[in-house]
Short mmCIF file of C-alpha atoms in Angstrom, two decimals:
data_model
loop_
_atom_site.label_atom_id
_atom_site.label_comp_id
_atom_site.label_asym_id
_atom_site.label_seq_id
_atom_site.Cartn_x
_atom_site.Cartn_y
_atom_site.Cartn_z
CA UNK A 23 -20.39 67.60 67.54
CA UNK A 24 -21.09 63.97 66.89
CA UNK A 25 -23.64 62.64 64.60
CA UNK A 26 -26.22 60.18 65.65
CA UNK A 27 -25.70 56.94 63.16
CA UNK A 28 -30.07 57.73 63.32
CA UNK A 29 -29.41 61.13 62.34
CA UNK A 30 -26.68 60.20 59.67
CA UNK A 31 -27.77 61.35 55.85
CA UNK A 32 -28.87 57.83 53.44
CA UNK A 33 -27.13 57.63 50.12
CA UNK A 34 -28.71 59.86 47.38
CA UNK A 35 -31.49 58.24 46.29
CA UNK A 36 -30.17 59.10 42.49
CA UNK A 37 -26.92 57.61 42.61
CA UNK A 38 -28.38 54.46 43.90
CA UNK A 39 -31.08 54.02 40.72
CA UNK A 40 -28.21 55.07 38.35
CA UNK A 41 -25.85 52.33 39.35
CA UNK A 42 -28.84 49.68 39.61
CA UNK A 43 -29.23 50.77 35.62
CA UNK A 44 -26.02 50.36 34.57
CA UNK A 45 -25.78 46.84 36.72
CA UNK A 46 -28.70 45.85 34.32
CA UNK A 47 -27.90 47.15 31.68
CA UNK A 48 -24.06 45.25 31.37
CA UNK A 49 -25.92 42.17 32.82
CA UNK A 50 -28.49 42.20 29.73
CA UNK A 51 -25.71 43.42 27.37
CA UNK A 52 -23.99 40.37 28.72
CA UNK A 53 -26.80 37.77 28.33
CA UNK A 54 -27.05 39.20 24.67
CA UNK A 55 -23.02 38.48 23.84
CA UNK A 56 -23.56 34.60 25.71
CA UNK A 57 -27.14 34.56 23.60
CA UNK A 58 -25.09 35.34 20.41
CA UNK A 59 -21.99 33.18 21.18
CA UNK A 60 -24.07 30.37 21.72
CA UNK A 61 -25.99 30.74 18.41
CA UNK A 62 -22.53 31.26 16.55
CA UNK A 63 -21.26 27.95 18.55
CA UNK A 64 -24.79 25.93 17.44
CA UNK A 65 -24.01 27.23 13.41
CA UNK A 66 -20.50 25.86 13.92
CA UNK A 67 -21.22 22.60 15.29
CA UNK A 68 -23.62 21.87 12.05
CA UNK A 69 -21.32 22.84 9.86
CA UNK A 70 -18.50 20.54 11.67
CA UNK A 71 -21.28 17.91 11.07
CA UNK A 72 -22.15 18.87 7.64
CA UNK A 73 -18.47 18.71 7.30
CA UNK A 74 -18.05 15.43 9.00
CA UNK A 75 -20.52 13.46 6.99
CA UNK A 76 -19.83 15.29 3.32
CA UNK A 77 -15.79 14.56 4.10
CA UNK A 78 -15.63 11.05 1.82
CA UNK A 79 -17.94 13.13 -0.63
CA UNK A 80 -16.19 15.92 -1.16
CA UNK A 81 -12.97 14.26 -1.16
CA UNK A 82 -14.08 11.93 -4.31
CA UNK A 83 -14.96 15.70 -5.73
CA UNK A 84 -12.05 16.89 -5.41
CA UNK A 85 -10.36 13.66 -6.96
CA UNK A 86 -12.33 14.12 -9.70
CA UNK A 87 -11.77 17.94 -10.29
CA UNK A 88 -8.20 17.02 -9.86
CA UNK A 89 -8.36 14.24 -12.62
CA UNK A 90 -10.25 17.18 -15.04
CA UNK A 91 -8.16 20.50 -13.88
CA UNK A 92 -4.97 18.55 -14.30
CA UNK A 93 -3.40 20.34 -10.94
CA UNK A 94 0.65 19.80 -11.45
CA UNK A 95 2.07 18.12 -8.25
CA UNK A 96 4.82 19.92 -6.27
CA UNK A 97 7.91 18.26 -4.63
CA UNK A 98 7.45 17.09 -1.25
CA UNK A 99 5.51 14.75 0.86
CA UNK A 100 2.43 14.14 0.62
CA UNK A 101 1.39 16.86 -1.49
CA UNK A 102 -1.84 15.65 -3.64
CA UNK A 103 -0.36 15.68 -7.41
CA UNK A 104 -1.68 15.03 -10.74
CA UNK A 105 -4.03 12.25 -12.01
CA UNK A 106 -4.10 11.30 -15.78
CA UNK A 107 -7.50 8.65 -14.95
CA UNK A 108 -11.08 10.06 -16.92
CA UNK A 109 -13.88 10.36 -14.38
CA UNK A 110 -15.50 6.83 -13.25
CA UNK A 111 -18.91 7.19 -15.66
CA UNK A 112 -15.73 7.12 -18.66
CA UNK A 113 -13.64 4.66 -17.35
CA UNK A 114 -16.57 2.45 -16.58
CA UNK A 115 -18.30 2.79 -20.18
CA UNK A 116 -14.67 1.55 -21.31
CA UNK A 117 -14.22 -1.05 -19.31
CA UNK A 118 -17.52 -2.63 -20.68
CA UNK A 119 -16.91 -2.13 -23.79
CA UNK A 120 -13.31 -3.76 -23.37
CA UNK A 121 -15.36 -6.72 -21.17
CA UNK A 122 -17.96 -6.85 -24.56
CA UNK A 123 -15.02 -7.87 -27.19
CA UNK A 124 -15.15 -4.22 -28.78
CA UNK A 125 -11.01 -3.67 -27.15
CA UNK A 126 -8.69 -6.28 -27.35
CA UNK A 127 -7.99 -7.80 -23.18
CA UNK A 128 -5.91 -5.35 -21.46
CA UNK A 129 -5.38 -3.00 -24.12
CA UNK A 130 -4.28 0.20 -23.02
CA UNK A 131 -7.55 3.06 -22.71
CA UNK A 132 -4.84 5.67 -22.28
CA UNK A 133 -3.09 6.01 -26.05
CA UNK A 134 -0.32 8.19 -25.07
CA UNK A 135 1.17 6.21 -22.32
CA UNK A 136 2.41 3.56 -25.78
CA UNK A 137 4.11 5.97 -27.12
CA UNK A 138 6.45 7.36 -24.39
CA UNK A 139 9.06 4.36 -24.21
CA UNK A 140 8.02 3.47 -20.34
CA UNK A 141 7.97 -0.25 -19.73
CA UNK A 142 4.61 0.03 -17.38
CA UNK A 143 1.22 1.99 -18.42
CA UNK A 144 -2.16 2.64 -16.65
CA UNK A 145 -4.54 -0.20 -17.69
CA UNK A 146 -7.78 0.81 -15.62
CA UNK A 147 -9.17 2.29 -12.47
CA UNK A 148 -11.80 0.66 -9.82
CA UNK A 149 -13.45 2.69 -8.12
CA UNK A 150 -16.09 2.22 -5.06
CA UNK A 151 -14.28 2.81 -1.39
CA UNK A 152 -15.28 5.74 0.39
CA UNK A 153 -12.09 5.74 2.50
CA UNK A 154 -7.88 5.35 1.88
CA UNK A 155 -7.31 1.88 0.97
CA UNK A 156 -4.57 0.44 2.85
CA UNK A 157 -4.40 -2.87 1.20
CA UNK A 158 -4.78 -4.72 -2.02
CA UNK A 159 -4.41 -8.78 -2.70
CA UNK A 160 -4.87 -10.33 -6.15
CA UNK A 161 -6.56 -14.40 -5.47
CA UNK A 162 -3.91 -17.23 -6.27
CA UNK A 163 -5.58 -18.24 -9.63
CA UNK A 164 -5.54 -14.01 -10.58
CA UNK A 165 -8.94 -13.73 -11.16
CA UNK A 166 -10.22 -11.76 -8.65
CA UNK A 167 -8.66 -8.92 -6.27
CA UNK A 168 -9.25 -8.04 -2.97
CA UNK A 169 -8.83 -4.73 -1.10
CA UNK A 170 -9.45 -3.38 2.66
CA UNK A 171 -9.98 0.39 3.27
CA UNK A 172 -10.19 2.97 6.04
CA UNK A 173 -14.00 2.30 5.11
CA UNK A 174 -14.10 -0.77 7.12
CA UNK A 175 -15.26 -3.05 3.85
CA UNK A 176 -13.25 -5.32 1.59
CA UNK A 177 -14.28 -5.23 -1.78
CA UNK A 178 -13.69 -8.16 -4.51
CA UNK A 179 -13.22 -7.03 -8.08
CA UNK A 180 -13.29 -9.28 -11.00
CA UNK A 181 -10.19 -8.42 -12.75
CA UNK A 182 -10.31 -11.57 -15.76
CA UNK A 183 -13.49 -10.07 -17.51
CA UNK A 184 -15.50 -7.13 -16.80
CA UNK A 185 -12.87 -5.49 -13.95
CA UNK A 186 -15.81 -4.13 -12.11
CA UNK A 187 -16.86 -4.73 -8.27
CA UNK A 188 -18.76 -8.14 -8.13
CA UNK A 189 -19.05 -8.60 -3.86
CA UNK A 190 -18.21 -5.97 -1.24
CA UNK A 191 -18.15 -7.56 2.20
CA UNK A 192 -18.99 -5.06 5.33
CA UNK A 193 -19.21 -6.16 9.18
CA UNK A 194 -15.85 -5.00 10.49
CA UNK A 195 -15.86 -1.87 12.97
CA UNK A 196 -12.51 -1.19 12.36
CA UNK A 197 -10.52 0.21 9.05
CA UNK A 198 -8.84 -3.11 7.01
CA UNK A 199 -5.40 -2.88 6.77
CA UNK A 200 -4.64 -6.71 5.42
CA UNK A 201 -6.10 -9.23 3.49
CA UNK A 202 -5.21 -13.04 2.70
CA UNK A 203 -6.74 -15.66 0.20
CA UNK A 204 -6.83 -19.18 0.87
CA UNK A 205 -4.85 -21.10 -1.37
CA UNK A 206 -7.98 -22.08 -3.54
CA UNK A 207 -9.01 -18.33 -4.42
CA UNK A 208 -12.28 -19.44 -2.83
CA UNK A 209 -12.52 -16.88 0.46
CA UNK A 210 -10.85 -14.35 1.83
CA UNK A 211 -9.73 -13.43 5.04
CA UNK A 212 -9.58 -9.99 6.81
CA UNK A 213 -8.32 -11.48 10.61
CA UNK A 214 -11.87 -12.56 11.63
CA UNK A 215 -11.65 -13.61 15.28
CA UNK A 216 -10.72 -17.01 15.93
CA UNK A 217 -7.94 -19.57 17.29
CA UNK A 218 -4.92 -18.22 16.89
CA UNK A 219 -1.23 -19.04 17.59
CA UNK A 220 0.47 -17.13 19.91
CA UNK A 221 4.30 -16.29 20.25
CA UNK A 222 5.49 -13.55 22.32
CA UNK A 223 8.00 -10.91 20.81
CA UNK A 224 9.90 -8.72 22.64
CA UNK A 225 8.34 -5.60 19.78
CA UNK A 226 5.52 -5.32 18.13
CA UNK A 227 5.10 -7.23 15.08
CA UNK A 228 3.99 -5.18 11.92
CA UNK A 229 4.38 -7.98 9.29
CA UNK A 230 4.87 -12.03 9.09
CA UNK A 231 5.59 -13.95 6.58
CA UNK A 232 4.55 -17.76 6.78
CA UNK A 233 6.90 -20.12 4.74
CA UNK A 234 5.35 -23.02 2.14
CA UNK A 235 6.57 -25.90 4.57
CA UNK A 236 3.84 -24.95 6.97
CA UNK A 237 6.76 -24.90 9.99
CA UNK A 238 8.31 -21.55 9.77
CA UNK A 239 7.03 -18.14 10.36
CA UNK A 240 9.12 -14.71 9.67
CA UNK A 241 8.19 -11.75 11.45
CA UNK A 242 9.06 -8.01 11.07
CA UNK A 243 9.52 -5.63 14.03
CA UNK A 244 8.92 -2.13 15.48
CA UNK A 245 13.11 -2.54 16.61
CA UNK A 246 13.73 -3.27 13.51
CA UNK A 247 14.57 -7.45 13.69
CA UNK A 248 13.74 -9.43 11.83
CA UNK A 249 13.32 -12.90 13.00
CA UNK A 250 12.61 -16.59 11.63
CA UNK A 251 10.46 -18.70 14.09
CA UNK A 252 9.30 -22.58 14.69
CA UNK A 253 5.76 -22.51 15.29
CA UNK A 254 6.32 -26.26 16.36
CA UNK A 255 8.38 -24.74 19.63
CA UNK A 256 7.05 -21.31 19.48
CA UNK A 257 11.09 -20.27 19.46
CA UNK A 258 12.97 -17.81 17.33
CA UNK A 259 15.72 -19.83 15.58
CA UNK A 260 17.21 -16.71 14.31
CA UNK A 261 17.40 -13.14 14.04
CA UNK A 262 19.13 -10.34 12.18
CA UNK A 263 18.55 -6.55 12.51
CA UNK A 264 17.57 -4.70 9.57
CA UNK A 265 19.84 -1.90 9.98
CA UNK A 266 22.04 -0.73 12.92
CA UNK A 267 19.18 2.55 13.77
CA UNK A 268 16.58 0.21 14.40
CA UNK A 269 14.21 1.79 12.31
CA UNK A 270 10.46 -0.13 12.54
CA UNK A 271 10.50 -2.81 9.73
CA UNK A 272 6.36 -2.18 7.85
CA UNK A 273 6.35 -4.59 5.50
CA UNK A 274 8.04 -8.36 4.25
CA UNK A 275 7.40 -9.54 0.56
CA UNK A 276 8.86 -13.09 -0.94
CA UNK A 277 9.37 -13.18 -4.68
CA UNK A 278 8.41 -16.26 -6.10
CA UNK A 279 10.83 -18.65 -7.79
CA UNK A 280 9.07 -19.36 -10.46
CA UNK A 281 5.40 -18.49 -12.16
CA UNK A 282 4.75 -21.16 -14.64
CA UNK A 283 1.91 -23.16 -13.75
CA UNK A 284 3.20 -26.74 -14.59
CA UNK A 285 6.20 -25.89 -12.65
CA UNK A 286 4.57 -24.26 -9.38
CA UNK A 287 2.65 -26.79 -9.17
CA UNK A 288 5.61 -29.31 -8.71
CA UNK A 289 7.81 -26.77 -6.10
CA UNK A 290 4.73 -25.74 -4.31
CA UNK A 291 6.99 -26.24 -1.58
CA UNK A 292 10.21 -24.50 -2.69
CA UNK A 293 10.64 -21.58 -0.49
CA UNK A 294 11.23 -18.25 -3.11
CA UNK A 295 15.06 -16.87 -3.23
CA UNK A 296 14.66 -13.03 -1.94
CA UNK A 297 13.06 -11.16 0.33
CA UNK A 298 12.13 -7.39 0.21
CA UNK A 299 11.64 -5.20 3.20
CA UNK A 300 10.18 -1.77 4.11
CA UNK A 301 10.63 0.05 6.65
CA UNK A 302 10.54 3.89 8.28
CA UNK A 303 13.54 4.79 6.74
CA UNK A 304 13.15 5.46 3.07
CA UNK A 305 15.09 1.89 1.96
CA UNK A 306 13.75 -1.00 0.47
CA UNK A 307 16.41 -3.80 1.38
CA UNK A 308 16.66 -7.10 -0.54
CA UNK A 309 17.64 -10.11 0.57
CA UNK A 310 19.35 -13.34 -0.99
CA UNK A 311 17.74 -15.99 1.31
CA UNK A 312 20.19 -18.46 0.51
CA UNK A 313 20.60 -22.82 -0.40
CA UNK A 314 17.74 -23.58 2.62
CA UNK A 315 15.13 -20.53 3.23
CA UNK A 316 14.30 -19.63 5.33
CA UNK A 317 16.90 -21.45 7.67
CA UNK A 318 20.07 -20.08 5.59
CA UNK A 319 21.57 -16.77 6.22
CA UNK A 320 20.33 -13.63 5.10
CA UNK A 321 22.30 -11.84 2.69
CA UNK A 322 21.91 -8.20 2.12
CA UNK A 323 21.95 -7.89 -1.86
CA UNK A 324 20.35 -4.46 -2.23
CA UNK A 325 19.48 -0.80 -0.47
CA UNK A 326 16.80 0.79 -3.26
CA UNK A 327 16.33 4.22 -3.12
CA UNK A 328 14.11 6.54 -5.11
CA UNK A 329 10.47 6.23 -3.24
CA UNK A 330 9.48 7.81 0.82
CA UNK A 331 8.06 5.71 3.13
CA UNK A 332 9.71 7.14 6.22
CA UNK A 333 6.75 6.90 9.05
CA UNK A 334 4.28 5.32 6.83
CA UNK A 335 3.28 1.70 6.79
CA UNK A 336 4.09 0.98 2.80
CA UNK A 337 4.16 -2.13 0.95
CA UNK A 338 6.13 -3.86 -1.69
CA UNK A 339 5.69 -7.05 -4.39
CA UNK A 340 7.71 -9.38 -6.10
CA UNK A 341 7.23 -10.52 -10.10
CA UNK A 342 9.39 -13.43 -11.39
CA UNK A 343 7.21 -14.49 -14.39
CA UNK A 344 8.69 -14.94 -17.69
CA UNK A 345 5.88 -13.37 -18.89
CA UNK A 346 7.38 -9.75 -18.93
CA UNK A 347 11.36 -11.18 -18.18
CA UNK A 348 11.40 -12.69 -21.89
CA UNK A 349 11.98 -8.98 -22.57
CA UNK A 350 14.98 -8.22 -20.27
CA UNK A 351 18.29 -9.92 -21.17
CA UNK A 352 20.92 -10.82 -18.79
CA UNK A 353 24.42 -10.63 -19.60
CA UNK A 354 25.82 -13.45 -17.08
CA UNK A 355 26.23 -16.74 -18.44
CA UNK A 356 25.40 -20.11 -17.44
CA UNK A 357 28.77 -21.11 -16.49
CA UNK A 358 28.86 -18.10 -13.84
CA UNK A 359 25.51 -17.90 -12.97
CA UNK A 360 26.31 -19.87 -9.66
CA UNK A 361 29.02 -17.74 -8.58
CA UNK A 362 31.70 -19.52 -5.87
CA UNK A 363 29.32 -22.62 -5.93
CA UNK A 364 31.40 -25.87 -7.11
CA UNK A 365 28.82 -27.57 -9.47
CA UNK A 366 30.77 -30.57 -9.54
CA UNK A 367 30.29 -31.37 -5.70
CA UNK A 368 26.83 -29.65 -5.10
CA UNK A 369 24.20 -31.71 -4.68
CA UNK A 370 21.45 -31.20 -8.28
CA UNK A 371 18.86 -30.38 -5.83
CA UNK A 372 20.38 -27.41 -5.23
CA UNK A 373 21.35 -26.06 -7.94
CA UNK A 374 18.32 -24.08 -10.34
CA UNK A 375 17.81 -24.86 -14.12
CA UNK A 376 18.86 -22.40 -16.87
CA UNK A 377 15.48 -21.33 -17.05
CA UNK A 378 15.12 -20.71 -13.46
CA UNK A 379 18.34 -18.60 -13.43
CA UNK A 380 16.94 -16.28 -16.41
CA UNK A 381 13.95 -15.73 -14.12
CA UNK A 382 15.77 -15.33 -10.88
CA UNK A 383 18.30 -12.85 -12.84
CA UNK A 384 16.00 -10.49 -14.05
CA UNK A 385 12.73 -10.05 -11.01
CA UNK A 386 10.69 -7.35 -10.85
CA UNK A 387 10.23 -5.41 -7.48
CA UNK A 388 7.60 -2.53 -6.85
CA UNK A 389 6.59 -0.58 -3.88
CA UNK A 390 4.32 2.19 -2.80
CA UNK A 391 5.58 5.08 -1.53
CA UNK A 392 4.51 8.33 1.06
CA UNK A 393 4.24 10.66 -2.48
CA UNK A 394 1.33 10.00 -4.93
CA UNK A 395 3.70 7.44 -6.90
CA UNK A 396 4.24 3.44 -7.26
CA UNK A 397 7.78 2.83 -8.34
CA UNK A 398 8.98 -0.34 -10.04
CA UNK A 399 12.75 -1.73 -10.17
CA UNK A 400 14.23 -4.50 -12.06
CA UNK A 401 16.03 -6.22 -9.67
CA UNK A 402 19.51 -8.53 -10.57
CA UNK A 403 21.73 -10.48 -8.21
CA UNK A 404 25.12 -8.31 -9.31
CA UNK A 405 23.05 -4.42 -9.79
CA UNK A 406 19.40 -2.96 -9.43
CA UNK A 407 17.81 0.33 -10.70
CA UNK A 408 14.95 2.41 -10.20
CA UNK A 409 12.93 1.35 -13.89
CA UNK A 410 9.65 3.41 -13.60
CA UNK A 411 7.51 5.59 -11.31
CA UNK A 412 4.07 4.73 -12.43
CA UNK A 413 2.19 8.19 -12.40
CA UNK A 414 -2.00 8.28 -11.60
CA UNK A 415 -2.55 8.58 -7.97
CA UNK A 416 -3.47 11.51 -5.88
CA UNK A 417 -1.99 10.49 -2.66
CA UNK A 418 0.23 7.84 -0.91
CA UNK A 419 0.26 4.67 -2.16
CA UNK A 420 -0.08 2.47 0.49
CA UNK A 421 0.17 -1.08 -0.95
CA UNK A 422 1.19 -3.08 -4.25
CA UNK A 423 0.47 -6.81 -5.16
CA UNK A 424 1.75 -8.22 -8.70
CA UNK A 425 -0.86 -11.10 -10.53
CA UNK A 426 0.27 -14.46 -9.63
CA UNK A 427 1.43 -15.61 -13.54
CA UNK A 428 1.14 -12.18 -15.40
CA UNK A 429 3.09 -9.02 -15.25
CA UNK A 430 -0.24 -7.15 -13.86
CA UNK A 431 0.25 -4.75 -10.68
CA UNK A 432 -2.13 -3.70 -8.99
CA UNK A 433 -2.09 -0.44 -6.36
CA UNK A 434 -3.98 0.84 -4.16
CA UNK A 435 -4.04 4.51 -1.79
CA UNK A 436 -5.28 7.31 -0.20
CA UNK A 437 -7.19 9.05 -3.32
CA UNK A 438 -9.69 5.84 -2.76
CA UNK A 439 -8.84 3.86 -5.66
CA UNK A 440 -7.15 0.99 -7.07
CA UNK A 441 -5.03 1.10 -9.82
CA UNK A 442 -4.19 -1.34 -12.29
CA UNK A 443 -1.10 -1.56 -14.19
CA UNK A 444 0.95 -3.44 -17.32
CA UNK A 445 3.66 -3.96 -19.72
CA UNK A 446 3.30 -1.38 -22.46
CA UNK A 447 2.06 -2.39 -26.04
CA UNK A 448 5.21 -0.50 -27.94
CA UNK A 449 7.83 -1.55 -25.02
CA UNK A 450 10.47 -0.82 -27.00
CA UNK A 451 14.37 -2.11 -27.01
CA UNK A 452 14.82 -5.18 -24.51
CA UNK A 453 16.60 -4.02 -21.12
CA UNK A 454 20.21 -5.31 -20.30
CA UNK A 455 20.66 -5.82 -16.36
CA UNK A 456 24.74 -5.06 -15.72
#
C-alpha cells in the first residue's frame, strides 16, 4: 500500500541538529585558520617592511663585520670576499690626521701593503652612499671626485686635502649611473634634462665618447659596433664590430697622450692614441687609433684577460703620466719606436717626441670587474700583462677613473664605497715591458 507524501515520516529530528553542529563547527574552525593566516600574513608584511627600510643599514653592517671578521672570499662570481679597510670612525680619524700635517700626503695608512712588492696599495676609503655606486669621475684639475649611486645622489669628495665628503647633491628619482665635469672642474653633470642632440642608432647606445675637436662623437652598442659619427651631419662615417658574437659593448675609455700640464695645455686638441673597450664578454680590447683619430682605422692591439664582466655594465681608465711610467723601462729604441713608418717622408706633425713615445710605450690600463676586485695592466704597443688585482672591495666593482696628472685610481662598487688607490712607497725593481 502506498504512502501519502502527508503521511510520509520527516527526517529524525537528531540527525538534522547533529549535522547543523558539525556545519558550524568546520565553518568557525575555518574562520579561526583565515583569522590566524591573516595575522601570520600582517607579521610578515612588517617584517618585509622592517626589512625593506633596514636593507642599506644592515648591508653597511655587514660590510663592516666583514672588514673586522676577515671572511676569506671563495672563487666565483659575485661572491662577497674579504676587505682589508678599518671601520669608517678609524679611517676617518686618519684621514684628519693625514689632512692636519701629522702623515706625510698620501702616505700609505695600511703598513703591510709596502712591504709585499705590489706596484699599487690602498690609500683610503670614502664612505657615505647608502646604495651600489655605479660611477666615479675625478674633476679635470684632480681636486675633487665625483660619484653617482643606486642612492639617487652624487656626492663630491675633496680628494687634495682632507679626502672627506664636502657637497652631496640629491634631486634625481632615478639611481646615477654617469657623471661628467665641465672642463673647468667647476660643475658637474649627472644628464639633467635639457637640449640635446639626437642621432638615431640602429642599437642601443651604452657608451659615447666625444672627441677634443668638438666634431666627432664615438658610440658603443648593444650589437656590439662600434661607430664614429659627425654630429655636423648626424651620419656615421664609420663602423667596426667589436667582435664577430656581437656581444653588447658597456663601456669606451681614451688614454690620454700625454699628462704634463705645460704640454696638455698646448695639444688640448690632440685626440689620445688608444682606446679600451668593455663589453659582456669577459675581454677588455685595446685599440691603436691610428695617424688621424678618430677618422683612422682601428687597430686591434690587445684582448686582456684576467677580470669578469660578462653581463655587467663595467668600466675601465687610462693613465699615461710620467708620474708612475718613470718607473717602467721600455726596451724599444728610438730608432724603432715608429715601426714601418718612413721618418724621412712623414710629415713632423705626425710623428711623437721621444718623450711622448716613453709615455705612449709604457700606459697604464685598469678596469672593474663582476668579482670584488679592480685589476690594473701595464699596457705596451708589442705585449700587455695583467700587473695587479687591487684587493679591498666586497662586491663588484663597477667603475674606475685614474687622476688627471697623478698615478691615483680611484674605484668605486657595490659594498657602497669608493676606493682610492697609489703607487707603493717601497715599489721595488723598475718593470721591463717585452
Amino acid at each position: 500500500m502506498d504512502v501519502l507524501p502527508s503521511q510520509r515520516q520527516p527526517p529524525s529530528s537528531s540527525k538534522t541538529s547533529s549535522l547543523g553542529i558539525n556545519r558550524d563547527q568546520q565553518v568557525e574552525k575555518l574562520l579561526k585558520e583565515v583569522k590566524q593566516l591573516k595575522q601570520k600574513v600582517d607579521i610578515l608584511d612588517k617584517e618585509n617592511i622592517a626589512l625593506k627600510k633596514s636593507i642599506y643599514d644592515l648591508s653597511a653592517r655587514y660590510a663592516a663585520s666583514i672588514s673586522q671578521g676577515g671572511i676569506p672570499y671563495k672563487t666565483g662570481p659575485f661572491v662577497i670576499g674579504n676587505e682589508v679597510s678599518p671601520t669608517g670612525k678609524e679611517m676617518i680619524s686618519k684621514v684628519v690626521q693625514e689632512a692636519s700635517g701629522d702623515m706625510e700626503p698620501f702616505q700609505s695608512i695600511y703598513p703591510h701593503d709596502t712591504r709585499d712588492g705590489k706596484p699599487f696599495q690602498l690609500r683610503y676609503e670614502l664612505k657615505g652612499h647608502l646604495g651600489a655606486v655605479y660611477t666615479v669621475e675625478f674633476s679635470p684639475n684632480g681636486a675633487l671626485l665625483a660619484s653617482g649611486s643606486f642612492d639617487k645622489t652624487v656626492r663630491i669628495w675633496d680628494t687634495a686635502s682632507a679626502q672627506k665628503e664636502t657637497y652631496c647633491l640629491k634631486g634625481h628619482t632615478l639611481n646615477i649611473s654617469d657623471v661628467a665635469w665641465t672642463p673647468d672642474s667647476s660643475m658637474v653633470d649627472t644628464r639633467l634634462e635639457g637640449s640635446a642632440l639626437v642621432i638615431r642608432n640602429d642599437a642601443m647606445v651604452n657608451t659615447l665618447y666625444a672627441s677634443r675637436d668638438g666634431i666627432h662623437v664615438i658610440t658603443g652598442d648593444a650589437q656590439g659596433v662600434l661607430k664614429v659619427w659627425d654630429i655636423r651631419s648626424k651620419q656615421c662615417i664609420s663602423n667596426r664590430q667589436n667582435d664577430h658574437t656581437q656581444m653588447p659593448i658597456t663601456h669606451i675609455s681614451i688614454g690620454r697622450r700625454s699628462t704634463d700640464a705645460s704640454r696638455r695645455a698646448i695639444n688640448d686638441y690632440d685626440e689620445p692614441r688608444y682606446m679600451a673597450v668593455n663589453s659582456y664578454d669577459n675581454l677588455l680590447r685595446v685599440y691603436d687609433r691610428g695617424m688621424d683619430p678618430p677618422k683612422s682605422e682601428l687597430r686591434l692591439v690587445h684582448s686582456l684577460k684576467g677580470f669578469k664582466n660578462k653581463n655587467w655594465p663595467i668600466k675601465s681608465s687610462f693613465y699615461c703620466g710620467s708620474g708612475y711610467n718613470s718607473s717602467i723601462l721600455s726596451k724599444h729604441s728610438v730608432a724603432n719606436d715608429y715601426g714601418d713608418i718612413d721618418i724621412a717622408t712623414t710629415p713632423a706633425d705626425y710623428l711623437l717626441d721621444p718623450q711622448e713615445l716613453k709615455e705612449e710605450k709604457s700606459v697604464l690600463l685598469a678596469t672593474g670587474s663582476a668579482d670584488p676586485y679592480a685589476y690594473l695592466y701595464n699596457v705596451g704597443e708589442d705585449s700587455a700583462e695583467l700587473m695587479q688585482r687591487l684587493e679591498g672591495h666586497t662586491d663588484r666593482v663597477y667603475a674606475v677613473n685614474f687622476h688627471p696628472t697623478e698615478p691615483i685610481l680611484a674605484s668605486c662598487s657595490a659594498d657602497f664605497t669608493v676606493k682610492v688607490w697609489g703607487p707603493s712607497l717601497n715599489r721595488g725593481k723598475k718593470k721591463t715591458i717585452n
